[in-house]
Amino acid sequence: MRTIPHSLTKTAKAVLLGTALTLAGGTVFTGVQPVAAASASDAQAVYNQFRKYVSNPASLAQARKYLMNHISKAGSWYGTVMTLQLENAQKAGLERFSEKLYSDSVQRALMDAEINNDMTYTEILKRVKAPAVRKLIEEIWDKGYKLESSEGMYYPVMHYEGYKLFKPYISKDIAAYIDIMATESNNPSTFDAGIVITWDELIGRAAIMSDFVQDYPNSNRTAAIRNEMSYTVPLVLLGSDNTPAYDYDTNELDPELRRAYDQVLTEGAGDNKVLNILGKLVTLLNTYGNQKTPAVAAYLDQVLKQYTAL
């Protein structure tokens, strides 16, 4: 698991800072630099071939493999465009592909094999015996997804760790976006309505997302990060059904969450919006003895309206 230092704002900005470059079509990529020795004709040829693959849902696996093998020849402008187009195609095909896993026979085969979220692709293949299901697992991997389970159901999700291969060849903002998405993909913050990472890690993720939105306001993926924040920030402030921030009976703040709030603010909030929200919240909690009083609840409601409406 990737740990996030307590010096969140400085760390996040060291990763995320860059200069903006606006590209044709209104798309903004940050810190785009040409890849050495990538000629314009080579780059165009790579892009043209990739487009043939990625525009056809039946050849999604070929599009991914082609990009993995040829992105270094495309230059960072085309490299960034193709990376985003691959993600778009994978997202578009995810629900349709998921239907293949939802049949009773496939779900039963995976359950009998005792597959869990901690297993690698190789381990899953070793356990699954049914040829048709093994072929389906291979297809999941080839298309750039990974297998997960929750509440007794198996399903494919985006495998953002695999996108890290593209980072040397794309813009800084999209490379930072991949890191953010891979962190959640590799180690989801919740499972079965409970928070399954530390409060420190959860706050760290929200703070890095906040820095991304501030540093890259015109990035092609800023809206996507805002959407992630609409899920993560409420967790930081209220917890989840099975991991509440405030005790259901006493309305007292979880002492471990209070410690995490204090720890993350030891070096100040700077201009990070999430940390500034926590700074104001801590001031209220100091006044009201770490209780969710009407005043604290009103502040939380005010803040959450900014994120649930994203």
PDB file of C-alpha atoms in Angstrom:
ATOM      1  CA  MET A   1       0.000   0.000   0.000  1.00  0.00           C
ATOM      2  CA  ARG A   2       1.286   3.450  -0.844  1.00  0.00           C
ATOM      3  CA  THR A   3       1.601   5.531   2.299  1.00  0.00           C
ATOM      4  CA  ILE A   4       1.107   9.290   2.182  1.00  0.00           C
ATOM      5  CA  PRO A   5       3.369  11.459   4.359  1.00  0.00           C
ATOM      6  CA  HIS A   6       1.785  13.858   6.838  1.00  0.00           C
ATOM      7  CA  SER A   7       3.234  16.810   4.909  1.00  0.00           C
ATOM      8  CA  LEU A   8       0.406  16.387   2.442  1.00  0.00           C
ATOM      9  CA  THR A   9       0.161  19.691   0.639  1.00  0.00           C
ATOM     10  CA  LYS A  10       3.878  19.971  -0.034  1.00  0.00           C
ATOM     11  CA  THR A  11       4.121  16.356  -1.121  1.00  0.00           C
ATOM     12  CA  ALA A  12       1.088  16.542  -3.367  1.00  0.00           C
ATOM     13  CA  LYS A  13       2.233  19.722  -5.057  1.00  0.00           C
ATOM     14  CA  ALA A  14       5.719  18.383  -5.646  1.00  0.00           C
ATOM     15  CA  VAL A  15       4.094  15.640  -7.680  1.00  0.00           C
ATOM     16  CA  LEU A  16       1.383  17.694  -9.289  1.00  0.00           C
ATOM     17  CA  LEU A  17       2.946  21.053 -10.212  1.00  0.00           C
ATOM     18  CA  GLY A  18       3.462  21.862 -13.874  1.00  0.00           C
ATOM     19  CA  THR A  19       2.699  24.390 -16.571  1.00  0.00           C
ATOM     20  CA  ALA A  20      -0.454  24.258 -18.676  1.00  0.00           C
ATOM     21  CA  LEU A  21      -0.572  23.682 -22.398  1.00  0.00           C
ATOM     22  CA  THR A  22      -3.882  23.931 -24.240  1.00  0.00           C
ATOM     23  CA  LEU A  23      -4.311  21.556 -27.138  1.00  0.00           C
ATOM     24  CA  ALA A  24      -6.665  21.556 -30.096  1.00  0.00           C
ATOM     25  CA  GLY A  25     -10.254  20.613 -29.379  1.00  0.00           C
ATOM     26  CA  GLY A  26     -10.336  22.302 -25.978  1.00  0.00           C
ATOM     27  CA  THR A  27      -8.429  19.500 -24.245  1.00  0.00           C
ATOM     28  CA  VAL A  28      -5.829  20.639 -21.731  1.00  0.00           C
ATOM     29  CA  PHE A  29      -2.762  18.633 -20.825  1.00  0.00           C
ATOM     30  CA  THR A  30      -0.123  19.913 -18.447  1.00  0.00           C
ATOM     31  CA  GLY A  31       3.623  19.714 -18.864  1.00  0.00           C
ATOM     32  CA  VAL A  32       3.467  18.054 -22.293  1.00  0.00           C
ATOM     33  CA  GLN A  33       6.951  17.403 -23.615  1.00  0.00           C
ATOM     34  CA  PRO A  34       7.915  15.706 -26.885  1.00  0.00           C
ATOM     35  CA  VAL A  35       9.483  12.261 -26.672  1.00  0.00           C
ATOM     36  CA  ALA A  36      12.970  12.299 -28.135  1.00  0.00           C
ATOM     37  CA  ALA A  37      13.347  10.854 -31.635  1.00  0.00           C
ATOM     38  CA  ALA A  38       9.620  10.521 -32.184  1.00  0.00           C
ATOM     39  CA  SER A  39       9.073  11.860 -35.688  1.00  0.00           C
ATOM     40  CA  ALA A  40       5.776  13.399 -36.680  1.00  0.00           C
ATOM     41  CA  SER A  41       5.151  10.721 -39.273  1.00  0.00           C
ATOM     42  CA  ASP A  42       5.883   7.881 -36.831  1.00  0.00           C
ATOM     43  CA  ALA A  43       3.609   9.455 -34.221  1.00  0.00           C
ATOM     44  CA  GLN A  44       0.779   9.879 -36.709  1.00  0.00           C
ATOM     45  CA  ALA A  45       1.143   6.294 -37.902  1.00  0.00           C
ATOM     46  CA  VAL A  46       1.011   4.955 -34.353  1.00  0.00           C
ATOM     47  CA  TYR A  47      -2.064   7.023 -33.606  1.00  0.00           C
ATOM     48  CA  ASN A  48      -3.849   5.986 -36.783  1.00  0.00           C
ATOM     49  CA  GLN A  49      -3.338   2.296 -36.066  1.00  0.00           C
ATOM     50  CA  PHE A  50      -4.362   2.703 -32.434  1.00  0.00           C
ATOM     51  CA  ARG A  51      -7.570   4.457 -33.506  1.00  0.00           C
ATOM     52  CA  LYS A  52      -8.500   1.486 -35.685  1.00  0.00           C
ATOM     53  CA  TYR A  53      -8.274  -0.777 -32.657  1.00  0.00           C
ATOM     54  CA  VAL A  54      -9.767   1.432 -29.954  1.00  0.00           C
ATOM     55  CA  SER A  55     -12.779   2.509 -32.001  1.00  0.00           C
ATOM     56  CA  ASN A  56     -13.946  -1.110 -32.195  1.00  0.00           C
ATOM     57  CA  PRO A  57     -15.123  -2.631 -28.876  1.00  0.00           C
ATOM     58  CA  ALA A  58     -14.191  -6.093 -30.179  1.00  0.00           C
ATOM     59  CA  SER A  59     -10.514  -5.081 -30.435  1.00  0.00           C
ATOM     60  CA  LEU A  60     -10.117  -3.368 -27.054  1.00  0.00           C
ATOM     61  CA  ALA A  61      -7.473  -5.876 -25.962  1.00  0.00           C
ATOM     62  CA  GLN A  62      -5.502  -5.241 -29.175  1.00  0.00           C
ATOM     63  CA  ALA A  63      -5.737  -1.480 -28.600  1.00  0.00           C
ATOM     64  CA  ARG A  64      -4.286  -1.828 -25.110  1.00  0.00           C
ATOM     65  CA  LYS A  65      -1.456  -4.131 -26.200  1.00  0.00           C
ATOM     66  CA  TYR A  66      -0.646  -1.931 -29.187  1.00  0.00           C
ATOM     67  CA  LEU A  67      -0.429   1.159 -26.995  1.00  0.00           C
ATOM     68  CA  MET A  68       1.789  -0.636 -24.484  1.00  0.00           C
ATOM     69  CA  ASN A  69       4.208  -1.580 -27.271  1.00  0.00           C
ATOM     70  CA  HIS A  70       4.162   1.641 -29.321  1.00  0.00           C
ATOM     71  CA  ILE A  71       3.450   4.630 -27.092  1.00  0.00           C
ATOM     72  CA  SER A  72       7.165   5.430 -26.849  1.00  0.00           C
ATOM     73  CA  LYS A  73       7.162   6.195 -30.582  1.00  0.00           C
ATOM     74  CA  ALA A  74       4.182   8.540 -30.495  1.00  0.00           C
ATOM     75  CA  GLY A  75       5.395  11.623 -28.631  1.00  0.00           C
ATOM     76  CA  SER A  76       3.659  12.904 -25.500  1.00  0.00           C
ATOM     77  CA  TRP A  77       0.839  14.757 -27.304  1.00  0.00           C
ATOM     78  CA  TYR A  78      -0.433  11.619 -29.034  1.00  0.00           C
ATOM     79  CA  GLY A  79       0.594   9.498 -26.061  1.00  0.00           C
ATOM     80  CA  THR A  80      -1.673  11.501 -23.783  1.00  0.00           C
ATOM     81  CA  VAL A  81      -4.574  11.480 -26.238  1.00  0.00           C
ATOM     82  CA  MET A  82      -4.327   7.721 -26.748  1.00  0.00           C
ATOM     83  CA  THR A  83      -4.096   7.017 -23.018  1.00  0.00           C
ATOM     84  CA  LEU A  84      -7.292   8.959 -22.421  1.00  0.00           C
ATOM     85  CA  GLN A  85      -9.020   7.301 -25.361  1.00  0.00           C
ATOM     86  CA  LEU A  86      -8.076   3.872 -24.026  1.00  0.00           C
ATOM     87  CA  GLU A  87      -9.522   4.730 -20.628  1.00  0.00           C
ATOM     88  CA  ASN A  88     -12.706   6.008 -22.267  1.00  0.00           C
ATOM     89  CA  ALA A  89     -13.046   2.799 -24.263  1.00  0.00           C
ATOM     90  CA  GLN A  90     -12.432   0.602 -21.215  1.00  0.00           C
ATOM     91  CA  LYS A  91     -15.020   2.489 -19.176  1.00  0.00           C
ATOM     92  CA  ALA A  92     -17.526   2.299 -22.016  1.00  0.00           C
ATOM     93  CA  GLY A  93     -17.085  -1.463 -22.297  1.00  0.00           C
ATOM     94  CA  LEU A  94     -16.985  -2.246 -18.583  1.00  0.00           C
ATOM     95  CA  GLU A  95     -20.710  -2.609 -17.946  1.00  0.00           C
ATOM     96  CA  ARG A  96     -21.231  -4.630 -21.113  1.00  0.00           C
ATOM     97  CA  PHE A  97     -18.346  -6.930 -20.284  1.00  0.00           C
ATOM     98  CA  SER A  98     -19.490  -7.287 -16.676  1.00  0.00           C
ATOM     99  CA  GLU A  99     -22.583  -9.128 -17.857  1.00  0.00           C
ATOM    100  CA  LYS A 100     -20.358 -12.057 -18.823  1.00  0.00           C
ATOM    101  CA  LEU A 101     -19.376 -12.518 -15.190  1.00  0.00           C
ATOM    102  CA  TYR A 102     -22.851 -12.304 -13.734  1.00  0.00           C
ATOM    103  CA  SER A 103     -24.071 -15.715 -14.882  1.00  0.00           C
ATOM    104  CA  ASP A 104     -24.665 -18.184 -12.075  1.00  0.00           C
ATOM    105  CA  SER A 105     -22.182 -20.682 -13.491  1.00  0.00           C
ATOM    106  CA  VAL A 106     -19.317 -18.158 -13.583  1.00  0.00           C
ATOM    107  CA  GLN A 107     -20.073 -16.786 -10.127  1.00  0.00           C
ATOM    108  CA  ARG A 108     -20.278 -20.309  -8.708  1.00  0.00           C
ATOM    109  CA  ALA A 109     -16.968 -21.322 -10.317  1.00  0.00           C
ATOM    110  CA  LEU A 110     -15.204 -18.293  -8.834  1.00  0.00           C
ATOM    111  CA  MET A 111     -16.759 -18.900  -5.444  1.00  0.00           C
ATOM    112  CA  ASP A 112     -15.775 -22.587  -5.495  1.00  0.00           C
ATOM    113  CA  ALA A 113     -12.215 -21.521  -6.316  1.00  0.00           C
ATOM    114  CA  GLU A 114     -12.305 -19.257  -3.226  1.00  0.00           C
ATOM    115  CA  ILE A 115     -11.071 -16.249  -5.188  1.00  0.00           C
ATOM    116  CA  ASN A 116     -10.435 -13.092  -3.140  1.00  0.00           C
ATOM    117  CA  ASN A 117      -9.313  -9.534  -3.838  1.00  0.00           C
ATOM    118  CA  ASP A 118      -5.757 -10.107  -2.618  1.00  0.00           C
ATOM    119  CA  MET A 119      -4.944 -12.702  -5.280  1.00  0.00           C
ATOM    120  CA  THR A 120      -2.823 -11.966  -8.318  1.00  0.00           C
ATOM    121  CA  TYR A 121      -3.921 -12.732 -11.851  1.00  0.00           C
ATOM    122  CA  THR A 122      -1.612 -15.780 -11.880  1.00  0.00           C
ATOM    123  CA  GLU A 123      -2.994 -17.094  -8.601  1.00  0.00           C
ATOM    124  CA  ILE A 124      -6.567 -16.763  -9.858  1.00  0.00           C
ATOM    125  CA  LEU A 125      -5.771 -18.718 -13.026  1.00  0.00           C
ATOM    126  CA  LYS A 126      -4.196 -21.494 -10.949  1.00  0.00           C
ATOM    127  CA  ARG A 127      -7.332 -21.854  -8.867  1.00  0.00           C
ATOM    128  CA  VAL A 128      -9.993 -21.658 -11.572  1.00  0.00           C
ATOM    129  CA  LYS A 129     -10.427 -25.002 -13.314  1.00  0.00           C
ATOM    130  CA  ALA A 130     -13.358 -24.472 -15.711  1.00  0.00           C
ATOM    131  CA  PRO A 131     -11.886 -23.701 -19.186  1.00  0.00           C
ATOM    132  CA  ALA A 132     -14.635 -21.202 -20.079  1.00  0.00           C
ATOM    133  CA  VAL A 133     -14.149 -19.270 -16.841  1.00  0.00           C
ATOM    134  CA  ARG A 134     -10.352 -19.312 -17.221  1.00  0.00           C
ATOM    135  CA  LYS A 135     -10.795 -17.833 -20.691  1.00  0.00           C
ATOM    136  CA  LEU A 136     -13.006 -15.128 -19.224  1.00  0.00           C
ATOM    137  CA  ILE A 137     -10.365 -14.278 -16.589  1.00  0.00           C
ATOM    138  CA  GLU A 138      -7.753 -13.997 -19.339  1.00  0.00           C
ATOM    139  CA  GLU A 139     -10.069 -11.683 -21.267  1.00  0.00           C
ATOM    140  CA  ILE A 140     -10.530  -9.503 -18.177  1.00  0.00           C
ATOM    141  CA  TRP A 141      -6.777  -9.075 -17.925  1.00  0.00           C
ATOM    142  CA  ASP A 142      -6.208  -8.523 -21.648  1.00  0.00           C
ATOM    143  CA  LYS A 143      -8.839  -5.781 -21.756  1.00  0.00           C
ATOM    144  CA  GLY A 144      -7.149  -3.957 -18.872  1.00  0.00           C
ATOM    145  CA  TYR A 145      -9.572  -4.819 -16.080  1.00  0.00           C
ATOM    146  CA  LYS A 146      -9.085  -6.740 -12.853  1.00  0.00           C
ATOM    147  CA  LEU A 147     -11.372  -9.003 -10.844  1.00  0.00           C
ATOM    148  CA  GLU A 148     -12.853  -7.930  -7.515  1.00  0.00           C
ATOM    149  CA  SER A 149     -15.600  -9.150  -5.207  1.00  0.00           C
ATOM    150  CA  SER A 150     -17.923  -7.572  -2.683  1.00  0.00           C
ATOM    151  CA  GLU A 151     -20.940  -8.880  -0.799  1.00  0.00           C
ATOM    152  CA  GLY A 152     -20.620 -12.267  -2.493  1.00  0.00           C
ATOM    153  CA  MET A 153     -20.511 -10.950  -6.081  1.00  0.00           C
ATOM    154  CA  TYR A 154     -17.548 -11.013  -8.483  1.00  0.00           C
ATOM    155  CA  TYR A 155     -17.128  -8.235 -11.064  1.00  0.00           C
ATOM    156  CA  PRO A 156     -14.428  -6.508 -13.166  1.00  0.00           C
ATOM    157  CA  VAL A 157     -13.062  -3.032 -12.361  1.00  0.00           C
ATOM    158  CA  MET A 158     -10.599  -0.685 -14.008  1.00  0.00           C
ATOM    159  CA  HIS A 159      -6.985  -1.712 -13.391  1.00  0.00           C
ATOM    160  CA  TYR A 160      -5.273   1.671 -13.138  1.00  0.00           C
ATOM    161  CA  GLU A 161      -1.963   0.257 -11.956  1.00  0.00           C
ATOM    162  CA  GLY A 162      -1.486  -0.973 -15.522  1.00  0.00           C
ATOM    163  CA  TYR A 163      -1.672   2.629 -16.764  1.00  0.00           C
ATOM    164  CA  LYS A 164       1.534   3.506 -14.943  1.00  0.00           C
ATOM    165  CA  LEU A 165       3.434   2.016 -17.877  1.00  0.00           C
ATOM    166  CA  PHE A 166       2.318   5.053 -19.903  1.00  0.00           C
ATOM    167  CA  LYS A 167       3.432   7.729 -17.425  1.00  0.00           C
ATOM    168  CA  PRO A 168       6.854   8.526 -19.007  1.00  0.00           C
ATOM    169  CA  TYR A 169       5.111   9.296 -22.303  1.00  0.00           C
ATOM    170  CA  ILE A 170       2.169  11.478 -21.249  1.00  0.00           C
ATOM    171  CA  SER A 171       1.433  14.898 -19.743  1.00  0.00           C
ATOM    172  CA  LYS A 172       2.083  15.581 -16.057  1.00  0.00           C
ATOM    173  CA  ASP A 173      -1.537  16.122 -15.127  1.00  0.00           C
ATOM    174  CA  ILE A 174      -2.672  12.812 -16.621  1.00  0.00           C
ATOM    175  CA  ALA A 175       0.272  11.008 -15.008  1.00  0.00           C
ATOM    176  CA  ALA A 176      -0.832  12.469 -11.656  1.00  0.00           C
ATOM    177  CA  TYR A 177      -4.423  11.445 -12.398  1.00  0.00           C
ATOM    178  CA  ILE A 178      -3.273   7.866 -13.001  1.00  0.00           C
ATOM    179  CA  ASP A 179      -1.485   7.828  -9.637  1.00  0.00           C
ATOM    180  CA  ILE A 180      -4.629   9.005  -7.842  1.00  0.00           C
ATOM    181  CA  MET A 181      -6.850   6.458  -9.559  1.00  0.00           C
ATOM    182  CA  ALA A 182      -4.356   3.618  -9.091  1.00  0.00           C
ATOM    183  CA  THR A 183      -4.166   4.275  -5.355  1.00  0.00           C
ATOM    184  CA  GLU A 184      -7.899   3.681  -4.968  1.00  0.00           C
ATOM    185  CA  SER A 185      -7.939   0.836  -7.494  1.00  0.00           C
ATOM    186  CA  ASN A 186      -5.080  -0.985  -5.733  1.00  0.00           C
ATOM    187  CA  ASN A 187      -6.416  -0.464  -2.240  1.00  0.00           C
ATOM    188  CA  PRO A 188     -10.082   0.624  -2.134  1.00  0.00           C
ATOM    189  CA  SER A 189     -10.996   2.901   0.739  1.00  0.00           C
ATOM    190  CA  THR A 190     -14.239   1.066   1.515  1.00  0.00           C
ATOM    191  CA  PHE A 191     -15.527  -2.487   1.514  1.00  0.00           C
ATOM    192  CA  ASP A 192     -19.044  -3.614   2.420  1.00  0.00           C
ATOM    193  CA  ALA A 193     -19.934  -0.122   3.750  1.00  0.00           C
ATOM    194  CA  GLY A 194     -16.875   0.052   6.001  1.00  0.00           C
ATOM    195  CA  ILE A 195     -13.707   2.154   5.681  1.00  0.00           C
ATOM    196  CA  VAL A 196     -10.831  -0.310   5.341  1.00  0.00           C
ATOM    197  CA  ILE A 197      -7.841   2.053   5.186  1.00  0.00           C
ATOM    198  CA  THR A 198      -6.550   4.287   7.980  1.00  0.00           C
ATOM    199  CA  TRP A 199      -8.050   7.701   8.595  1.00  0.00           C
ATOM    200  CA  ASP A 200      -4.627   9.193   7.790  1.00  0.00           C
ATOM    201  CA  GLU A 201      -4.579   7.503   4.381  1.00  0.00           C
ATOM    202  CA  LEU A 202      -8.153   8.575   3.650  1.00  0.00           C
ATOM    203  CA  ILE A 203      -7.435  12.217   4.501  1.00  0.00           C
ATOM    204  CA  GLY A 204      -4.262  12.034   2.433  1.00  0.00           C
ATOM    205  CA  ARG A 205      -6.155  10.865  -0.636  1.00  0.00           C
ATOM    206  CA  ALA A 206      -8.701  13.662  -0.292  1.00  0.00           C
ATOM    207  CA  ALA A 207      -5.954  16.279   0.118  1.00  0.00           C
ATOM    208  CA  ILE A 208      -4.069  15.094  -2.972  1.00  0.00           C
ATOM    209  CA  MET A 209      -7.281  15.183  -4.991  1.00  0.00           C
ATOM    210  CA  SER A 210      -7.868  18.724  -3.761  1.00  0.00           C
ATOM    211  CA  ASP A 211      -4.380  19.773  -4.862  1.00  0.00           C
ATOM    212  CA  PHE A 212      -4.977  18.224  -8.282  1.00  0.00           C
ATOM    213  CA  VAL A 213      -8.168  20.234  -8.802  1.00  0.00           C
ATOM    214  CA  GLN A 214      -6.438  23.443  -7.756  1.00  0.00           C
ATOM    215  CA  ASP A 215      -3.227  22.891  -9.712  1.00  0.00           C
ATOM    216  CA  TYR A 216      -4.888  21.552 -12.868  1.00  0.00           C
ATOM    217  CA  PRO A 217      -8.258  23.341 -13.110  1.00  0.00           C
ATOM    218  CA  ASN A 218      -8.445  22.862 -16.885  1.00  0.00           C
ATOM    219  CA  SER A 219      -7.165  19.304 -17.100  1.00  0.00           C
ATOM    220  CA  ASN A 220      -9.155  16.827 -19.146  1.00  0.00           C
ATOM    221  CA  ARG A 221      -9.576  14.747 -15.981  1.00  0.00           C
ATOM    222  CA  THR A 222     -10.349  17.458 -13.411  1.00  0.00           C
ATOM    223  CA  ALA A 223     -14.059  16.609 -13.579  1.00  0.00           C
ATOM    224  CA  ALA A 224     -13.234  12.962 -12.890  1.00  0.00           C
ATOM    225  CA  ILE A 225     -11.212  13.888  -9.801  1.00  0.00           C
ATOM    226  CA  ARG A 226     -14.012  16.165  -8.608  1.00  0.00           C
ATOM    227  CA  ASN A 227     -16.294  13.164  -8.883  1.00  0.00           C
ATOM    228  CA  GLU A 228     -13.875  11.103  -6.787  1.00  0.00           C
ATOM    229  CA  MET A 229     -13.870  13.879  -4.194  1.00  0.00           C
ATOM    230  CA  SER A 230     -17.668  13.770  -3.984  1.00  0.00           C
ATOM    231  CA  TYR A 231     -17.212  10.269  -2.567  1.00  0.00           C
ATOM    232  CA  THR A 232     -13.979  10.681  -0.574  1.00  0.00           C
ATOM    233  CA  VAL A 233     -14.549  14.002   1.219  1.00  0.00           C
ATOM    234  CA  PRO A 234     -17.833  12.886   2.824  1.00  0.00           C
ATOM    235  CA  LEU A 235     -15.996   9.823   4.134  1.00  0.00           C
ATOM    236  CA  VAL A 236     -13.355  12.073   5.714  1.00  0.00           C
ATOM    237  CA  LEU A 237     -16.030  14.176   7.415  1.00  0.00           C
ATOM    238  CA  LEU A 238     -18.742  11.637   8.289  1.00  0.00           C
ATOM    239  CA  GLY A 239     -17.228   8.190   7.833  1.00  0.00           C
ATOM    240  CA  SER A 240     -19.379   5.396   6.412  1.00  0.00           C
ATOM    241  CA  ASP A 241     -22.323   3.329   7.622  1.00  0.00           C
ATOM    242  CA  ASN A 242     -20.099   0.734   9.289  1.00  0.00           C
ATOM    243  CA  THR A 243     -17.275   3.138  10.180  1.00  0.00           C
ATOM    244  CA  PRO A 244     -19.003   6.298  11.384  1.00  0.00           C
ATOM    245  CA  ALA A 245     -16.998   9.413  12.232  1.00  0.00           C
ATOM    246  CA  TYR A 246     -19.351  10.140  15.138  1.00  0.00           C
ATOM    247  CA  ASP A 247     -20.761   7.612  17.561  1.00  0.00           C
ATOM    248  CA  TYR A 248     -24.417   6.930  16.766  1.00  0.00           C
ATOM    249  CA  ASP A 249     -25.420   7.114  20.449  1.00  0.00           C
ATOM    250  CA  THR A 250     -23.149   9.777  21.960  1.00  0.00           C
ATOM    251  CA  ASN A 251     -22.390  11.929  18.867  1.00  0.00           C
ATOM    252  CA  GLU A 252     -18.740  11.911  19.934  1.00  0.00           C
ATOM    253  CA  LEU A 253     -16.040  12.052  17.273  1.00  0.00           C
ATOM    254  CA  ASP A 254     -13.965   8.891  16.845  1.00  0.00           C
ATOM    255  CA  PRO A 255     -10.784   9.613  18.874  1.00  0.00           C
ATOM    256  CA  GLU A 256      -8.591   8.065  16.172  1.00  0.00           C
ATOM    257  CA  LEU A 257     -10.132  10.338  13.551  1.00  0.00           C
ATOM    258  CA  ARG A 258      -9.547  13.357  15.797  1.00  0.00           C
ATOM    259  CA  ARG A 259      -5.901  12.304  16.124  1.00  0.00           C
ATOM    260  CA  ALA A 260      -5.662  12.067  12.336  1.00  0.00           C
ATOM    261  CA  TYR A 261      -7.183  15.549  11.928  1.00  0.00           C
ATOM    262  CA  ASP A 262      -4.665  16.999  14.372  1.00  0.00           C
ATOM    263  CA  GLN A 263      -1.744  15.166  12.807  1.00  0.00           C
ATOM    264  CA  VAL A 264      -2.446  16.315   9.275  1.00  0.00           C
ATOM    265  CA  LEU A 265      -2.754  19.927  10.410  1.00  0.00           C
ATOM    266  CA  THR A 266       0.524  20.040  12.352  1.00  0.00           C
ATOM    267  CA  GLU A 267       2.299  21.746   9.450  1.00  0.00           C
ATOM    268  CA  GLY A 268      -0.650  23.927   8.524  1.00  0.00           C
ATOM    269  CA  ALA A 269      -3.252  23.681   5.800  1.00  0.00           C
ATOM    270  CA  GLY A 270      -1.648  26.053   3.306  1.00  0.00           C
ATOM    271  CA  ASP A 271      -4.017  26.638   0.393  1.00  0.00           C
ATOM    272  CA  ASN A 272      -5.327  23.070   0.314  1.00  0.00           C
ATOM    273  CA  LYS A 273      -9.131  23.321   0.385  1.00  0.00           C
ATOM    274  CA  VAL A 274      -9.748  20.001   2.165  1.00  0.00           C
ATOM    275  CA  LEU A 275      -7.210  20.756   4.877  1.00  0.00           C
ATOM    276  CA  ASN A 276      -8.693  24.211   5.390  1.00  0.00           C
ATOM    277  CA  ILE A 277     -12.095  22.585   5.839  1.00  0.00           C
ATOM    278  CA  LEU A 278     -10.601  20.320   8.500  1.00  0.00           C
ATOM    279  CA  GLY A 279      -8.913  23.284  10.190  1.00  0.00           C
ATOM    280  CA  LYS A 280     -12.245  25.066  10.621  1.00  0.00           C
ATOM    281  CA  LEU A 281     -13.894  21.835  11.738  1.00  0.00           C
ATOM    282  CA  VAL A 282     -11.251  21.230  14.409  1.00  0.00           C
ATOM    283  CA  THR A 283     -11.808  24.739  15.770  1.00  0.00           C
ATOM    284  CA  LEU A 284     -15.508  23.947  16.159  1.00  0.00           C
ATOM    285  CA  LEU A 285     -14.761  20.560  17.717  1.00  0.00           C
ATOM    286  CA  ASN A 286     -12.476  22.225  20.252  1.00  0.00           C
ATOM    287  CA  THR A 287     -15.336  24.542  21.220  1.00  0.00           C
ATOM    288  CA  TYR A 288     -17.890  21.766  21.558  1.00  0.00           C
ATOM    289  CA  GLY A 289     -15.806  19.004  23.130  1.00  0.00           C
ATOM    290  CA  ASN A 290     -15.515  16.802  20.024  1.00  0.00           C
ATOM    291  CA  GLN A 291     -19.296  16.445  19.917  1.00  0.00           C
ATOM    292  CA  LYS A 292     -21.451  16.641  16.807  1.00  0.00           C
ATOM    293  CA  THR A 293     -23.565  19.488  18.100  1.00  0.00           C
ATOM    294  CA  PRO A 294     -26.077  21.395  15.942  1.00  0.00           C
ATOM    295  CA  ALA A 295     -23.346  23.938  15.158  1.00  0.00           C
ATOM    296  CA  VAL A 296     -20.909  21.227  14.035  1.00  0.00           C
ATOM    297  CA  ALA A 297     -23.640  19.452  12.059  1.00  0.00           C
ATOM    298  CA  ALA A 298     -24.575  22.702  10.327  1.00  0.00           C
ATOM    299  CA  TYR A 299     -20.969  23.273   9.279  1.00  0.00           C
ATOM    300  CA  LEU A 300     -20.681  19.724   7.965  1.00  0.00           C
ATOM    301  CA  ASP A 301     -23.906  20.103   5.993  1.00  0.00           C
ATOM    302  CA  GLN A 302     -22.631  23.341   4.481  1.00  0.00           C
ATOM    303  CA  VAL A 303     -19.372  21.727   3.399  1.00  0.00           C
ATOM    304  CA  LEU A 304     -20.946  18.553   2.073  1.00  0.00           C
ATOM    305  CA  LYS A 305     -23.275  20.494  -0.213  1.00  0.00           C
ATOM    306  CA  GLN A 306     -20.172  21.608  -2.114  1.00  0.00           C
ATOM    307  CA  TYR A 307     -19.196  17.988  -2.800  1.00  0.00           C
ATOM    308  CA  THR A 308     -22.426  16.029  -3.117  1.00  0.00           C
ATOM    309  CA  ALA A 309     -23.459  18.431  -5.881  1.00  0.00           C
ATOM    310  CA  LEU A 310     -20.323  17.746  -7.936  1.00  0.00           C
TER     311      LEU A 310
END
